[in-house]
PDB file of C-alpha atoms in Angstrom:
ATOM      1  CA  MET A  32     101.945 180.964 125.425  1.00 71.00           C
ATOM      2  CA  ASN A  33     100.278 179.733 122.311  1.00 83.00           C
ATOM      3  CA  LYS A  34     103.562 179.740 120.423  1.00 80.00           C
ATOM      4  CA  ILE A  35     105.301 177.843 123.197  1.00 82.00           C
ATOM      5  CA  MET A  36     102.572 175.202 123.239  1.00 83.00           C
ATOM      6  CA  SER A  37     102.723 174.861 119.490  1.00 85.00           C
ATOM      7  CA  ALA A  38     106.519 174.548 119.545  1.00 83.00           C
ATOM      8  CA  LEU A  39     106.334 172.049 122.388  1.00 81.00           C
ATOM      9  CA  LEU A  40     103.732 170.077 120.464  1.00 84.00           C
ATOM     10  CA  VAL A  41     105.947 170.069 117.369  1.00 83.00           C
ATOM     11  CA  VAL A  42     108.942 168.894 119.425  1.00 84.00           C
ATOM     12  CA  VAL A  43     106.885 166.122 121.015  1.00 85.00           C
ATOM     13  CA  MET A  44     105.588 165.039 117.613  1.00 88.00           C
ATOM     14  CA  ILE A  45     109.094 165.022 116.145  1.00 87.00           C
ATOM     15  CA  GLY A  46     110.313 163.063 119.190  1.00 85.00           C
ATOM     16  CA  ALA A  47     107.507 160.548 118.728  1.00 84.00           C
ATOM     17  CA  VAL A  48     108.390 160.106 115.064  1.00 82.00           C
ATOM     18  CA  VAL A  49     112.100 159.725 115.860  1.00 81.00           C
ATOM     19  CA  TRP A  50     111.334 157.282 118.685  1.00 79.00           C
ATOM     20  CA  SER A  51     109.080 155.288 116.305  1.00 79.00           C
ATOM     21  CA  PHE A  52     111.809 154.992 113.705  1.00 77.00           C
ATOM     22  CA  ALA A  53     114.539 154.329 116.270  1.00 80.00           C
ATOM     23  CA  PHE A  54     112.750 151.763 118.430  1.00 80.00           C
ATOM     24  CA  GLY A  55     109.271 151.018 117.084  1.00 78.00           C
ATOM     25  CA  VAL A  56     110.210 149.856 113.584  1.00 79.00           C
ATOM     26  CA  PRO A  57     112.908 147.384 114.742  1.00 84.00           C
ATOM     27  CA  MET A  58     110.552 146.002 117.389  1.00 85.00           C
ATOM     28  CA  TYR A  59     107.818 145.653 114.767  1.00 86.00           C
ATOM     29  CA  MET A  60     110.220 143.833 112.427  1.00 87.00           C
ATOM     30  CA  VAL A  61     111.166 141.359 115.169  1.00 88.00           C
ATOM     31  CA  TRP A  62     107.494 140.797 116.007  1.00 90.00           C
ATOM     32  CA  GLN A  63     106.636 140.325 112.331  1.00 93.00           C
ATOM     33  CA  GLN A  64     109.413 137.758 111.841  1.00 94.00           C
ATOM     34  CA  GLN A  65     108.322 135.918 114.973  1.00 94.00           C
ATOM     35  CA  LYS A  66     104.753 135.691 113.673  1.00 94.00           C
ATOM     36  CA  ALA A  67     106.000 134.559 110.257  1.00 94.00           C
ATOM     37  CA  GLY A  68     108.073 131.820 111.948  1.00 95.00           C
ATOM     38  CA  GLU A  69     105.087 130.687 113.994  1.00 94.00           C
ATOM     39  CA  ALA A  70     102.962 130.507 110.846  1.00 96.00           C
ATOM     40  CA  GLU A  71     105.645 128.497 109.041  1.00 96.00           C
ATOM     41  CA  LEU A  72     105.948 126.126 112.009  1.00 96.00           C
ATOM     42  CA  ALA A  73     102.175 125.641 112.080  1.00 96.00           C
ATOM     43  CA  ARG A  74     102.186 124.958 108.325  1.00 96.00           C
ATOM     44  CA  ALA A  75     104.992 122.396 108.698  1.00 96.00           C
ATOM     45  CA  GLU A  76     103.129 120.673 111.544  1.00 96.00           C
ATOM     46  CA  GLN A  77      99.956 120.559 109.443  1.00 97.00           C
ATOM     47  CA  ASN A  78     101.877 119.066 106.478  1.00 97.00           C
ATOM     48  CA  ARG A  79     103.420 116.454 108.780  1.00 96.00           C
ATOM     49  CA  GLN A  80     100.006 115.473 110.125  1.00 97.00           C
ATOM     50  CA  VAL A  81      98.655 115.164 106.578  1.00 97.00           C
ATOM     51  CA  ALA A  82     101.594 112.942 105.595  1.00 97.00           C
ATOM     52  CA  VAL A  83     101.077 110.736 108.663  1.00 97.00           C
ATOM     53  CA  LEU A  84      97.353 110.381 107.945  1.00 97.00           C
ATOM     54  CA  GLU A  85      98.043 109.517 104.296  1.00 97.00           C
ATOM     55  CA  ALA A  86     100.549 106.865 105.385  1.00 97.00           C
ATOM     56  CA  LYS A  87      97.994 105.390 107.827  1.00 97.00           C
ATOM     57  CA  ALA A  88      95.381 105.336 105.059  1.00 97.00           C
ATOM     58  CA  LYS A  89      97.810 103.474 102.768  1.00 97.00           C
ATOM     59  CA  LEU A  90      98.537 100.993 105.554  1.00 97.00           C
ATOM     60  CA  ASP A  91      94.829 100.406 106.164  1.00 96.00           C
ATOM     61  CA  SER A  92      94.280  99.975 102.433  1.00 97.00           C
ATOM     62  CA  ALA A  93      97.143  97.482 102.156  1.00 97.00           C
ATOM     63  CA  GLU A  94      95.794  95.484 105.104  1.00 97.00           C
ATOM     64  CA  SER A  95      92.310  95.397 103.578  1.00 97.00           C
ATOM     65  CA  LEU A  96      93.700  94.314 100.201  1.00 97.00           C
ATOM     66  CA  ALA A  97      95.723  91.575 101.908  1.00 97.00           C
ATOM     67  CA  GLN A  98      92.616  90.326 103.737  1.00 97.00           C
ATOM     68  CA  ALA A  99      90.677  90.313 100.463  1.00 97.00           C
ATOM     69  CA  GLU A 100      93.480  88.351  98.781  1.00 97.00           C
ATOM     70  CA  VAL A 101      93.441  85.786 101.608  1.00 97.00           C
ATOM     71  CA  LYS A 102      89.662  85.416 101.299  1.00 97.00           C
ATOM     72  CA  ARG A 103      89.982  85.004  97.534  1.00 97.00           C
ATOM     73  CA  ALA A 104      92.683  82.348  97.978  1.00 97.00           C
ATOM     74  CA  GLU A 105      90.548  80.514 100.536  1.00 97.00           C
ATOM     75  CA  GLY A 106      87.640  80.534  98.075  1.00 96.00           C
ATOM     76  CA  THR A 107      89.846  79.217  95.269  1.00 96.00           C
ATOM     77  CA  ALA A 108      91.237  76.488  97.525  1.00 96.00           C
ATOM     78  CA  LYS A 109      87.728  75.453  98.573  1.00 96.00           C
ATOM     79  CA  ALA A 110      86.547  75.394  94.936  1.00 95.00           C
ATOM     80  CA  ASN A 111      89.573  73.307  93.937  1.00 93.00           C
ATOM     81  CA  GLN A 112      88.849  70.904  96.774  1.00 93.00           C
ATOM     82  CA  ILE A 113      85.215  70.535  95.694  1.00 92.00           C
ATOM     83  CA  ILE A 114      86.212  69.978  92.056  1.00 88.00           C
ATOM     84  CA  GLY A 115      88.914  67.507  93.068  1.00 87.00           C
ATOM     85  CA  GLN A 116      86.483  65.534  95.245  1.00 89.00           C
ATOM     86  CA  SER A 117      83.902  65.424  92.455  1.00 84.00           C
ATOM     87  CA  LEU A 118      86.454  64.075  89.961  1.00 83.00           C
ATOM     88  CA  LYS A 119      87.734  61.251  92.182  1.00 85.00           C
ATOM     89  CA  GLY A 120      86.678  57.916  90.773  1.00 83.00           C
ATOM     90  CA  ASN A 121      85.051  59.598  87.784  1.00 81.00           C
ATOM     91  CA  GLU A 122      87.428  58.466  85.048  1.00 82.00           C
ATOM     92  CA  ALA A 123      84.702  58.319  82.394  1.00 83.00           C
ATOM     93  CA  TYR A 124      83.822  62.000  82.824  1.00 82.00           C
ATOM     94  CA  ILE A 125      87.469  63.047  82.683  1.00 80.00           C
ATOM     95  CA  HIS A 126      87.953  61.005  79.501  1.00 79.00           C
ATOM     96  CA  TRP A 127      84.796  62.478  77.919  1.00 83.00           C
ATOM     97  CA  LEU A 128      85.942  66.018  78.876  1.00 82.00           C
ATOM     98  CA  TRP A 129      89.298  65.354  77.218  1.00 77.00           C
ATOM     99  CA  VAL A 130      87.670  64.036  74.032  1.00 78.00           C
ATOM    100  CA  ASP A 131      85.212  66.943  73.995  1.00 83.00           C
ATOM    101  CA  THR A 132      88.100  69.407  74.235  1.00 81.00           C
ATOM    102  CA  LEU A 133      89.752  67.793  71.204  1.00 76.00           C
ATOM    103  CA  LYS A 134      86.980  68.990  68.896  1.00 78.00           C
ATOM    104  CA  ASP A 135      88.101  72.615  69.485  1.00 76.00           C
ATOM    105  CA  SER A 136      91.729  71.857  68.639  1.00 73.00           C
ATOM    106  CA  LYS A 137      91.527  72.170  64.869  1.00 71.00           C
ATOM    107  CA  ASP A 138      94.897  72.370  63.083  1.00 70.00           C
ATOM    108  CA  GLN A 139      96.853  71.632  66.245  1.00 71.00           C
ATOM    109  CA  ILE A 140      99.214  68.791  66.949  1.00 69.00           C
ATOM    110  CA  ILE A 141      98.276  66.894  70.077  1.00 68.00           C
ATOM    111  CA  TYR A 142     100.735  64.555  71.710  1.00 67.00           C
ATOM    112  CA  ILE A 143      99.157  61.597  73.438  1.00 68.00           C
ATOM    113  CA  PRO A 144     101.320  59.803  75.989  1.00 66.00           C
ATOM    114  CA  THR A 145     101.869  56.084  75.530  1.00 67.00           C
ATOM    115  CA  GLU A 146     101.885  53.446  78.264  1.00 67.00           C
ATOM    116  CA  ALA A 147     105.445  54.424  79.156  1.00 65.00           C
ATOM    117  CA  GLY A 148     104.427  58.054  79.536  1.00 62.00           C
ATOM    118  CA  VAL A 149     106.496  59.155  76.538  1.00 62.00           C
ATOM    119  CA  PRO A 150     104.571  60.983  73.776  1.00 59.00           C
ATOM    120  CA  ILE A 151     104.849  59.860  70.194  1.00 61.00           C
ATOM    121  CA  THR A 152     106.159  62.771  68.208  1.00 61.00           C
ATOM    122  CA  GLU A 153     105.421  63.510  64.600  1.00 59.00           C
ATOM    123  CA  SER A 154     107.273  66.745  64.167  1.00 54.00           C
ATOM    124  CA  PHE A 155     108.330  65.781  60.648  1.00 59.00           C
ATOM    125  CA  ARG A 156     104.715  66.439  59.546  1.00 58.00           C
ATOM    126  CA  LEU A 157     105.170  70.136  60.247  1.00 55.00           C
ATOM    127  CA  LYS A 158     107.896  70.348  57.638  1.00 56.00           C
ATOM    128  CA  GLU A 159     105.735  68.580  55.058  1.00 56.00           C
ATOM    129  CA  SER A 160     102.695  70.805  55.611  1.00 55.00           C
ATOM    130  CA  LYS A 161     104.648  74.010  55.107  1.00 54.00           C
TER     131      LYS A 161
END
């Protein structure tokens, strides 16, 4: 009886091994590929979410930069308005500012408009000085 049990046990073990190779391995391969596909899909979804969030961050940044540029332009416009208002009717200051600027223009040719608005040119002096 002991030999029959041992033989039966060997046959069952061989059958289990054969069944494993015949059915278990292919089923495992299908399961493994399914899990690999699910992991790849999850990775692709994660990458898509990252790309969407990066695009939203760029949009928010662009909107903030645009708002800052508008504020800067408003400040420049207000400053120009204040300067323009302060210079109205202040011909003497503008003339003094122009004369004061002339002292820094060493070795430069400055064209001063005449009454007709046409500058007097002296370009022939450039040829003589060279």
